[in-house]
Amino acid sequence: MRPIAGMFLAGIATAVIGSFVLAQASPDETAIEGLTFLGEPVSEDDLIAGKQIYAESCASCHGENLEGQPDWRRRLDNGRMPAPPHDETGHTWHHSDRNLFIVTKGGVQAVVPGYESDMPAFEGILTDDEIAEVLAYIKSTWPERQREFQAEVSANDRGGL
Amino acid sequence: MGESKLRSVYPTLLPTRRAFLSSALGVSAYVLLPDLARAGSGGGIRALAFDGDVLLAAEATLNVSEDNGGTWAERTTPGKVLAMATNPDRPGLVAAGLEKGGVALSADGSATWRIGNAGLPDGEVNALAIASRNPDLIYAAVRGDGLYKSEDAGETWTLAMDRPWLKEAERDPLTLASVDLETGMGGIWIYAGTEMGLTRVPDCFCRWQDVQPGNAMDALVSGDAPPPENPLPDGEPVQSLASSPSAPERLYAALPSGIWTSADGGVVWTQVALSAATAIAVHPRDETYIAAVIGGTLKLSRDGGKSWTATAAG
């Protein structure tokens, strides 16, 4: 991915998220066809890094194969929702790149004020680059239909939450 | 559910018996009832709906009026109806949540019915909505269980989402409304009234959440004055909700404190009737035409709730 500036994250997003810069693509890096994150091309290296980050930081809850926690549509006893799948059986692909970035960095309460959830905020744990990489990896696992749907949601994201 | 199983459960409701059905449940059941037979009633009405200009009122039985509540005809349903939904893009489509469980579907304005319950657990279907943009997409709340959805006009159902969590407990939706306002997640909202107030979920079923002004977070960050809000009374049951397809940001809610309305999708509410209200419906093409059960009486308003007239019966 080329460097991504915070300009994608207008208004509130900029304030909450700050700006982030992805690893500079080396000249021989090839962009993965049909896959971008926040408008920027994604490379094979980004995906390799993202897969690694997923295994280390996300898989414990969202499942090794992105399958989510068992019975994830049912509330836990504490009233919170389990971790949903990140594959096409979940609802991650309904969210724009910007929304996914904000949720991963700030937790769900960053998009739904006051919301209580077991999803950690990864701010200070993962860098902005790493968050972009892991989300690019998640996106790379989706079939065509989900990718297209999510690309449209991202394109229509005018900055509201 | 296979047809043979269906036949054993609902022997009189199979399409193969359509001819029988239309005579048994259809025209012959359309008997004009004397207004006085149920005069003063209305308090027993569990659900109201507009199918075009036709007003439907579910009490112990289902009654329909084609003249704005002047006269009523009784219709036979496959069971006691607790909730109803219609969709202006498919006139005649009525979905009815049954007290004994399951969803009854009519394609002819409630004359004849089929049952859809494959995949639905046992339990009262006490709230129901048809997606504004897709009459084949139906949502049903099963009491004590969760929110189910059908993408094939009620034939088969899958769990969409657990019940909402409000004030430290899971709450049954008492009413559902498909509200044709964009979520920013490639879909629209489903609003639910519960015994502890209003909540909503995007139709991707990501999470139940409070209704918040679209720009609330911007204000939070920028330090600007927060956008105005006037939520429904805290902790009061929301018995019935309606959003007009002709103006989806216009919502109506029936509460013990009365009828409330919002012009902005549920952020700012104002009260338009002061007696306990239990059911409400809004006309599909005229968002100022509403029917509601207020103080136990079925009333109509043609001006968005400013003034009301009682109907002959309901």
Coordinates of C-alpha atoms in Angstrom, one line a residue:
Chain A
M1 CA 0.0 0.0 0.0
R2 CA 1.2 3.5 -0.7
P3 CA 1.2 5.8 2.3
I4 CA -2.3 6.6 3.4
A5 CA -2.8 10.0 4.9
G6 CA -5.5 10.9 7.4
M7 CA -7.4 12.8 4.8
F8 CA -9.6 9.8 4.3
L9 CA -10.8 10.1 7.8
A10 CA -12.5 13.4 7.7
G11 CA -14.0 15.2 10.7
I12 CA -14.5 13.2 13.8
A13 CA -12.6 10.2 12.4
T14 CA -9.5 12.3 12.1
A15 CA -9.8 13.5 15.7
V16 CA -10.4 10.0 17.0
I17 CA -8.1 8.1 14.8
G18 CA -5.4 10.5 13.8
S19 CA -3.6 9.9 10.6
F20 CA -1.8 6.8 9.7
V21 CA 0.8 5.9 7.1
L22 CA 1.0 2.4 5.6
A23 CA 4.2 0.8 4.7
Q24 CA 5.7 2.3 1.6
A25 CA 5.3 -0.2 -1.2
S26 CA 8.6 -1.3 -2.7
P27 CA 8.7 -0.8 -6.4
D28 CA 8.4 -4.5 -7.2
E29 CA 5.3 -4.9 -5.0
T30 CA 2.3 -5.7 -7.1
A31 CA -1.2 -4.6 -6.1
I32 CA -3.8 -7.2 -5.5
E33 CA -6.4 -7.0 -8.2
G34 CA -9.8 -5.6 -7.0
L35 CA -8.7 -5.0 -3.4
T36 CA -8.1 -1.7 -1.8
F37 CA -8.2 -0.3 1.8
L38 CA -9.3 3.3 2.2
G39 CA -8.8 3.7 -1.5
E40 CA -5.2 2.6 -1.5
P41 CA -4.0 -0.6 -3.3
V42 CA -3.1 -3.6 -1.2
S43 CA 0.0 -5.7 -1.8
E44 CA 0.8 -9.3 -1.2
D45 CA 3.2 -8.2 1.6
D46 CA 0.3 -6.3 3.3
L47 CA -1.8 -9.4 3.3
I48 CA 1.0 -11.6 4.7
A49 CA 1.5 -9.1 7.5
G50 CA -2.3 -8.8 8.0
K51 CA -2.7 -12.5 8.2
Q52 CA 0.0 -12.7 10.9
I53 CA -1.6 -9.9 12.9
Y54 CA -5.0 -11.5 12.6
A55 CA -3.6 -14.8 14.0
E56 CA -2.0 -13.0 16.9
S57 CA -4.6 -10.3 17.8
C58 CA -8.0 -11.3 16.5
A59 CA -8.3 -15.1 16.1
S60 CA -8.7 -15.8 19.8
C61 CA -12.1 -14.2 19.6
H62 CA -13.1 -14.0 15.9
G63 CA -11.9 -17.5 15.2
E64 CA -8.9 -19.0 13.5
N65 CA -10.7 -19.2 10.3
L66 CA -12.7 -16.0 10.8
E67 CA -15.7 -18.1 11.8
G68 CA -16.6 -16.1 14.9
Q69 CA -17.6 -17.4 18.3
P70 CA -20.1 -20.3 18.5
D71 CA -23.7 -19.2 18.5
W72 CA -22.6 -15.6 17.9
R73 CA -26.1 -14.3 17.2
R74 CA -27.0 -15.0 20.8
R75 CA -26.1 -12.8 23.7
L76 CA -23.7 -13.9 26.4
D77 CA -24.9 -14.1 30.0
N78 CA -23.4 -10.7 30.6
G79 CA -25.7 -9.2 28.0
R80 CA -22.9 -8.5 25.5
M81 CA -22.6 -10.0 22.0
P82 CA -20.0 -12.6 21.1
A83 CA -17.4 -11.9 18.5
P84 CA -19.1 -12.2 15.0
P85 CA -17.4 -14.0 12.1
H86 CA -15.3 -11.8 9.8
D87 CA -16.0 -14.1 6.8
E88 CA -19.0 -13.7 4.6
T89 CA -21.3 -15.3 7.1
G90 CA -21.0 -12.3 9.4
H91 CA -21.8 -8.7 9.0
T92 CA -18.3 -7.2 8.8
W93 CA -18.7 -6.7 5.0
H94 CA -21.6 -4.3 5.6
H95 CA -19.2 -1.7 7.1
S96 CA -17.1 0.8 5.2
D97 CA -13.3 0.7 5.4
R98 CA -13.5 3.8 7.6
N99 CA -16.0 2.3 10.0
L100 CA -14.0 -0.9 10.3
F101 CA -10.9 1.1 11.0
I102 CA -12.6 3.2 13.6
V103 CA -14.1 0.1 15.3
T104 CA -10.8 -1.7 15.4
K105 CA -8.9 1.3 16.7
G106 CA -11.4 2.6 19.1
G107 CA -13.7 -0.3 19.9
V108 CA -17.4 -0.4 19.0
Q109 CA -18.1 2.6 21.4
A110 CA -16.2 4.7 18.9
V111 CA -19.1 4.3 16.4
V112 CA -22.0 3.8 18.8
P113 CA -21.5 6.1 21.8
G114 CA -22.1 4.4 25.1
Y115 CA -22.2 0.9 23.6
E116 CA -20.8 -1.8 25.8
S117 CA -18.9 -4.6 24.2
D118 CA -16.1 -7.1 24.6
M119 CA -14.3 -5.8 21.4
P120 CA -11.1 -4.3 22.6
A121 CA -9.9 -0.9 21.2
F122 CA -6.5 -1.6 19.5
E123 CA -5.3 1.9 19.8
G124 CA -1.8 1.7 21.4
I125 CA -1.7 -2.0 20.7
L126 CA -1.6 -2.1 17.0
T127 CA -0.2 0.8 14.8
D128 CA -2.5 2.4 12.2
D129 CA -0.5 0.5 9.5
E130 CA -1.1 -2.8 11.3
I131 CA -4.8 -2.1 11.6
A132 CA -5.1 -1.3 7.9
E133 CA -3.2 -4.5 7.1
V134 CA -5.3 -6.8 9.2
L135 CA -8.5 -5.3 7.8
A136 CA -7.1 -5.6 4.3
Y137 CA -6.4 -9.3 5.0
I138 CA -10.0 -9.8 6.3
K139 CA -11.4 -8.2 3.1
S140 CA -9.2 -10.4 1.0
T141 CA -11.0 -13.5 2.2
W142 CA -14.5 -12.3 1.1
P143 CA -16.1 -13.6 -2.1
E144 CA -16.9 -11.3 -5.0
R145 CA -20.4 -10.4 -3.9
Q146 CA -19.4 -9.3 -0.4
R147 CA -16.4 -7.4 -1.7
E148 CA -18.5 -5.5 -4.2
F149 CA -21.2 -4.7 -1.6
Q150 CA -18.5 -3.5 0.8
A151 CA -16.8 -1.4 -1.9
E152 CA -20.1 0.3 -2.5
V153 CA -20.7 1.0 1.2
S154 CA -17.2 2.4 1.4
A155 CA -17.7 4.6 -1.6
N156 CA -21.0 5.9 -0.2
D157 CA -19.4 6.6 3.2
R158 CA -19.7 10.3 3.6
G159 CA -18.3 10.5 7.1
G160 CA -21.3 9.9 9.2
L161 CA -21.2 7.0 11.6
Chain B
M1 CA -41.8 -27.5 6.3
G2 CA -42.9 -30.1 3.9
E3 CA -46.4 -30.0 2.5
S4 CA -47.5 -33.2 4.2
K5 CA -46.5 -31.9 7.6
L6 CA -48.1 -28.6 6.8
R7 CA -51.3 -30.5 5.8
S8 CA -51.4 -32.3 9.2
V9 CA -51.0 -29.1 11.1
Y10 CA -53.1 -26.8 9.1
P11 CA -55.4 -29.1 7.1
T12 CA -57.6 -26.3 5.8
L13 CA -54.9 -23.9 4.6
L14 CA -53.3 -25.7 1.7
P15 CA -53.2 -24.1 -1.7
T16 CA -54.7 -27.3 -3.1
R17 CA -57.8 -26.3 -1.2
R18 CA -57.8 -22.8 -2.4
A19 CA -61.3 -23.1 -3.8
F20 CA -62.7 -24.3 -0.5
L21 CA -60.7 -21.6 1.3
S22 CA -61.9 -18.7 -0.6
S23 CA -65.5 -19.6 0.2
A24 CA -64.9 -20.5 3.8
L25 CA -62.6 -17.7 4.7
G26 CA -63.3 -15.2 2.0
V27 CA -66.3 -13.6 0.6
S28 CA -68.8 -15.5 2.7
A29 CA -67.0 -14.3 5.8
Y30 CA -67.2 -10.8 4.7
V31 CA -70.3 -10.0 6.6
L32 CA -71.1 -6.5 7.6
L33 CA -71.2 -6.3 11.3
P34 CA -73.6 -4.0 13.1
D35 CA -71.6 -1.1 14.4
L36 CA -73.1 -1.4 17.9
A37 CA -72.0 -5.0 18.2
R38 CA -68.6 -3.8 19.2
A39 CA -69.4 -0.2 20.0
G40 CA -67.1 1.3 22.6
S41 CA -64.6 -1.5 22.0
G42 CA -61.2 -0.8 20.5
G43 CA -59.4 -1.4 23.7
G44 CA -59.0 -5.0 22.8
I45 CA -57.2 -4.1 19.5
R46 CA -53.8 -5.6 19.5
A47 CA -52.6 -4.4 16.1
L48 CA -53.6 -2.0 13.3
A49 CA -52.4 -1.8 9.7
F50 CA -53.2 -0.1 6.5
D51 CA -53.3 -2.2 3.3
G52 CA -53.6 0.7 0.9
D53 CA -56.9 2.5 2.0
V54 CA -58.1 -0.6 3.8
L55 CA -57.8 -0.5 7.6
L56 CA -57.2 -3.7 9.5
A57 CA -57.7 -4.1 13.2
A58 CA -56.8 -7.3 15.0
E59 CA -58.8 -8.0 18.1
A60 CA -60.1 -11.4 19.2
T61 CA -60.8 -11.6 15.5
L62 CA -59.5 -9.6 12.5
N63 CA -61.8 -6.8 11.3
V64 CA -61.4 -4.8 8.1
S65 CA -62.8 -1.5 7.1
E66 CA -62.9 -0.1 3.5
D67 CA -64.5 3.2 4.5
N68 CA -62.2 4.7 7.1
G69 CA -63.7 2.9 10.0
G70 CA -67.3 3.5 9.1
T71 CA -68.3 -0.1 8.7
W72 CA -66.3 -3.3 9.5
A73 CA -66.3 -6.8 8.2
E74 CA -64.9 -9.8 10.1
R75 CA -62.3 -12.0 8.6
T76 CA -61.3 -15.5 9.7
T77 CA -57.6 -15.9 10.5
P78 CA -55.6 -19.1 11.3
G79 CA -55.3 -18.0 14.9
K80 CA -55.4 -15.0 17.2
V81 CA -53.4 -12.2 15.6
L82 CA -51.0 -10.2 17.8
A83 CA -49.1 -8.2 15.2
M84 CA -49.6 -7.2 11.5
A85 CA -47.5 -5.8 8.7
T86 CA -48.2 -4.7 5.2
N87 CA -46.2 -3.2 2.3
P88 CA -47.4 -0.6 -0.2
D89 CA -45.4 -2.2 -3.0
R90 CA -47.6 -5.4 -2.7
P91 CA -51.2 -4.5 -2.2
G92 CA -53.1 -7.2 -0.4
L93 CA -50.0 -8.6 1.3
V94 CA -50.7 -9.0 5.1
A95 CA -48.4 -10.7 7.5
A96 CA -49.9 -11.6 10.8
G97 CA -48.0 -12.8 13.9
L98 CA -50.0 -15.4 15.7
E99 CA -50.5 -15.9 19.5
K100 CA -50.1 -19.7 19.0
G101 CA -46.8 -19.2 17.1
G102 CA -46.0 -18.8 13.5
V103 CA -46.8 -16.2 10.9
A104 CA -49.9 -16.2 8.8
L105 CA -49.6 -14.6 5.3
S106 CA -52.3 -13.3 3.1
A107 CA -51.9 -12.2 -0.5
D108 CA -55.5 -11.0 -0.9
G109 CA -56.0 -8.5 1.9
S110 CA -56.7 -11.1 4.6
A111 CA -59.4 -13.1 2.8
T112 CA -57.3 -16.3 2.6
W113 CA -54.2 -17.3 4.5
R114 CA -51.2 -19.6 4.4
I115 CA -48.9 -20.3 7.3
G116 CA -45.2 -19.7 7.3
N117 CA -43.3 -21.1 10.2
A118 CA -40.5 -23.3 8.9
G119 CA -37.5 -22.5 11.1
L120 CA -39.5 -20.4 13.6
P121 CA -39.4 -21.7 17.2
D122 CA -42.6 -22.1 19.2
G123 CA -43.8 -19.0 20.9
E124 CA -45.9 -16.0 20.4
V125 CA -45.0 -13.9 17.4
N126 CA -45.9 -10.6 19.0
A127 CA -44.1 -8.2 16.6
L128 CA -43.7 -8.2 12.9
A129 CA -42.4 -6.0 10.1
I130 CA -42.1 -6.2 6.3
A131 CA -38.9 -4.6 4.9
S132 CA -39.9 -1.3 3.3
R133 CA -37.8 -2.0 0.2
N134 CA -38.6 -5.7 -0.2
P135 CA -42.0 -7.3 0.4
D136 CA -40.4 -10.7 0.5
L137 CA -38.2 -9.8 3.4
I138 CA -40.1 -10.2 6.7
Y139 CA -39.0 -9.9 10.3
A140 CA -40.7 -11.6 13.2
A141 CA -40.1 -11.3 17.0
V142 CA -40.7 -14.5 18.9
R143 CA -41.5 -13.7 22.5
G144 CA -38.8 -14.9 24.9
D145 CA -36.5 -15.8 22.0
G146 CA -35.3 -13.4 19.4
L147 CA -35.7 -11.7 16.0
Y148 CA -36.1 -14.0 13.0
K149 CA -36.1 -13.1 9.3
S150 CA -37.5 -14.6 6.2
E151 CA -36.2 -13.7 2.8
D152 CA -38.8 -15.8 0.9
A153 CA -42.0 -14.1 1.9
G154 CA -42.4 -16.1 5.1
E155 CA -41.8 -19.6 3.9
T156 CA -38.6 -20.2 5.8
W157 CA -37.0 -18.3 8.8
T158 CA -33.6 -18.0 10.4
L159 CA -32.5 -16.3 13.6
A160 CA -31.3 -12.8 12.7
M161 CA -30.4 -11.4 16.1
D162 CA -31.0 -11.9 19.8
R163 CA -33.4 -9.6 21.6
P164 CA -32.3 -6.1 22.4
W165 CA -30.6 -5.4 25.7
L166 CA -32.0 -2.4 27.6
K167 CA -31.6 -1.4 31.3
E168 CA -29.6 -4.5 32.2
A169 CA -31.8 -7.1 30.7
E170 CA -32.9 -8.6 27.4
R171 CA -36.2 -7.2 26.3
D172 CA -38.9 -8.5 24.0
P173 CA -39.7 -6.3 21.0
L174 CA -43.4 -5.3 21.5
T175 CA -43.5 -3.8 18.0
L176 CA -41.2 -3.6 15.0
A177 CA -41.0 -1.1 12.1
S178 CA -38.9 -1.2 9.0
V179 CA -37.8 2.4 8.7
D180 CA -36.6 3.4 5.2
L181 CA -33.7 5.5 6.3
E182 CA -30.1 4.6 5.3
T183 CA -27.9 3.1 8.0
G184 CA -24.7 3.8 6.1
M185 CA -24.2 0.0 6.1
G186 CA -25.8 -0.6 2.8
G187 CA -29.3 -1.0 4.2
I188 CA -32.0 0.6 6.3
W189 CA -33.1 0.4 9.9
I190 CA -35.4 -1.8 11.9
Y191 CA -36.9 0.0 14.9
A192 CA -38.2 -1.9 17.9
G193 CA -40.4 -0.7 20.8
T194 CA -39.8 -2.7 24.0
E195 CA -41.2 -2.6 27.5
M196 CA -38.1 -0.4 28.3
G197 CA -38.2 2.0 25.4
L198 CA -37.1 2.4 21.8
T199 CA -34.1 0.8 20.1
R200 CA -33.0 0.0 16.6
V201 CA -30.8 -2.4 14.6
P202 CA -29.4 -2.0 11.1
D203 CA -30.9 -4.6 8.7
C204 CA -27.4 -6.2 8.6
F205 CA -28.1 -7.0 12.3
C206 CA -24.8 -5.8 13.5
R207 CA -26.1 -4.6 16.8
W208 CA -29.0 -3.1 18.7
Q209 CA -28.4 0.5 19.5
D210 CA -30.1 3.7 20.7
V211 CA -31.4 6.1 18.3
Q212 CA -28.8 8.9 18.0
P213 CA -28.6 12.0 15.9
G214 CA -26.4 11.3 12.8
N215 CA -23.9 14.0 13.8
A216 CA -23.7 13.2 17.5
M217 CA -20.1 12.0 17.3
D218 CA -19.0 15.0 15.4
A219 CA -20.3 17.3 18.1
L220 CA -18.7 15.2 20.7
V221 CA -15.3 15.5 19.1
S222 CA -15.5 19.1 18.0
G223 CA -16.9 20.3 21.3
D224 CA -19.9 21.9 19.5
A225 CA -23.2 22.0 21.3
P226 CA -24.8 18.5 20.9
P227 CA -27.6 18.3 18.4
P228 CA -31.0 18.7 20.0
E229 CA -32.6 15.5 21.3
N230 CA -35.9 14.7 23.0
P231 CA -36.1 11.0 23.4
L232 CA -39.3 9.2 24.4
P233 CA -39.9 9.0 28.1
D234 CA -37.2 7.0 29.8
G235 CA -38.2 3.4 30.6
E236 CA -41.7 3.6 29.3
P237 CA -43.0 0.8 27.1
V238 CA -43.3 1.5 23.4
Q239 CA -46.3 -0.6 22.5
S240 CA -46.6 0.2 18.8
L241 CA -44.6 2.0 16.2
A242 CA -45.3 3.2 12.7
S243 CA -43.2 4.8 10.0
S244 CA -44.8 5.9 6.8
P245 CA -43.4 4.8 3.5
S246 CA -44.3 8.2 2.1
A247 CA -42.1 10.0 4.7
P248 CA -40.0 7.4 6.6
E249 CA -38.4 9.9 8.9
R250 CA -41.9 10.6 10.3
L251 CA -42.5 8.1 13.1
Y252 CA -45.4 7.6 15.4
A253 CA -45.3 5.7 18.7
A254 CA -48.1 4.5 21.0
L255 CA -47.1 4.6 24.7
P256 CA -49.0 4.5 28.0
S257 CA -48.4 8.3 28.2
G258 CA -50.0 8.8 24.8
I259 CA -49.1 9.2 21.1
W260 CA -45.8 10.6 20.3
T261 CA -44.4 11.6 16.9
S262 CA -41.0 12.4 15.4
A263 CA -40.1 14.1 12.2
D264 CA -36.4 13.1 12.2
G265 CA -36.3 9.4 12.5
G266 CA -36.7 9.3 16.3
V267 CA -34.3 11.8 17.7
V268 CA -36.8 14.5 18.7
W269 CA -40.2 13.4 19.8
T270 CA -43.3 15.4 20.6
Q271 CA -46.5 14.3 22.2
V272 CA -49.7 14.6 20.2
A273 CA -52.2 12.7 22.3
L274 CA -52.4 12.4 26.1
S275 CA -54.3 9.2 26.8
A276 CA -52.8 5.7 27.0
A277 CA -52.3 4.4 23.5
T278 CA -51.8 0.8 22.5
A279 CA -51.7 0.5 18.8
I280 CA -50.9 2.8 15.8
A281 CA -50.7 2.6 12.0
V282 CA -50.0 5.2 9.3
H283 CA -51.4 5.3 5.8
P284 CA -48.8 4.2 3.2
R285 CA -49.3 7.3 1.0
D286 CA -50.3 10.0 3.5
E287 CA -48.0 10.3 6.5
T288 CA -50.6 12.6 8.2
Y289 CA -53.3 9.9 8.2
I290 CA -53.0 7.7 11.2
A291 CA -55.2 5.2 13.1
A292 CA -54.6 4.6 16.7
V293 CA -56.2 3.0 19.8
I294 CA -56.2 5.8 22.4
G295 CA -57.8 5.5 25.7
G296 CA -59.3 2.2 24.6
T297 CA -61.0 3.7 21.5
L298 CA -60.0 3.4 17.9
K299 CA -59.5 6.9 16.5
L300 CA -58.3 8.4 13.3
S301 CA -56.4 11.5 12.6
R302 CA -56.0 13.2 9.2
D303 CA -53.5 15.8 10.4
G304 CA -50.7 13.9 11.9
G305 CA -52.3 13.6 15.4
K306 CA -53.4 17.2 16.0
S307 CA -57.1 16.2 15.9
W308 CA -58.8 12.9 16.3
T309 CA -62.2 11.4 15.5
A310 CA -63.5 8.2 16.9
T311 CA -64.6 5.5 14.5
A312 CA -67.9 3.7 14.6
A313 CA -66.2 0.6 15.9
G314 CA -63.1 -1.4 15.5

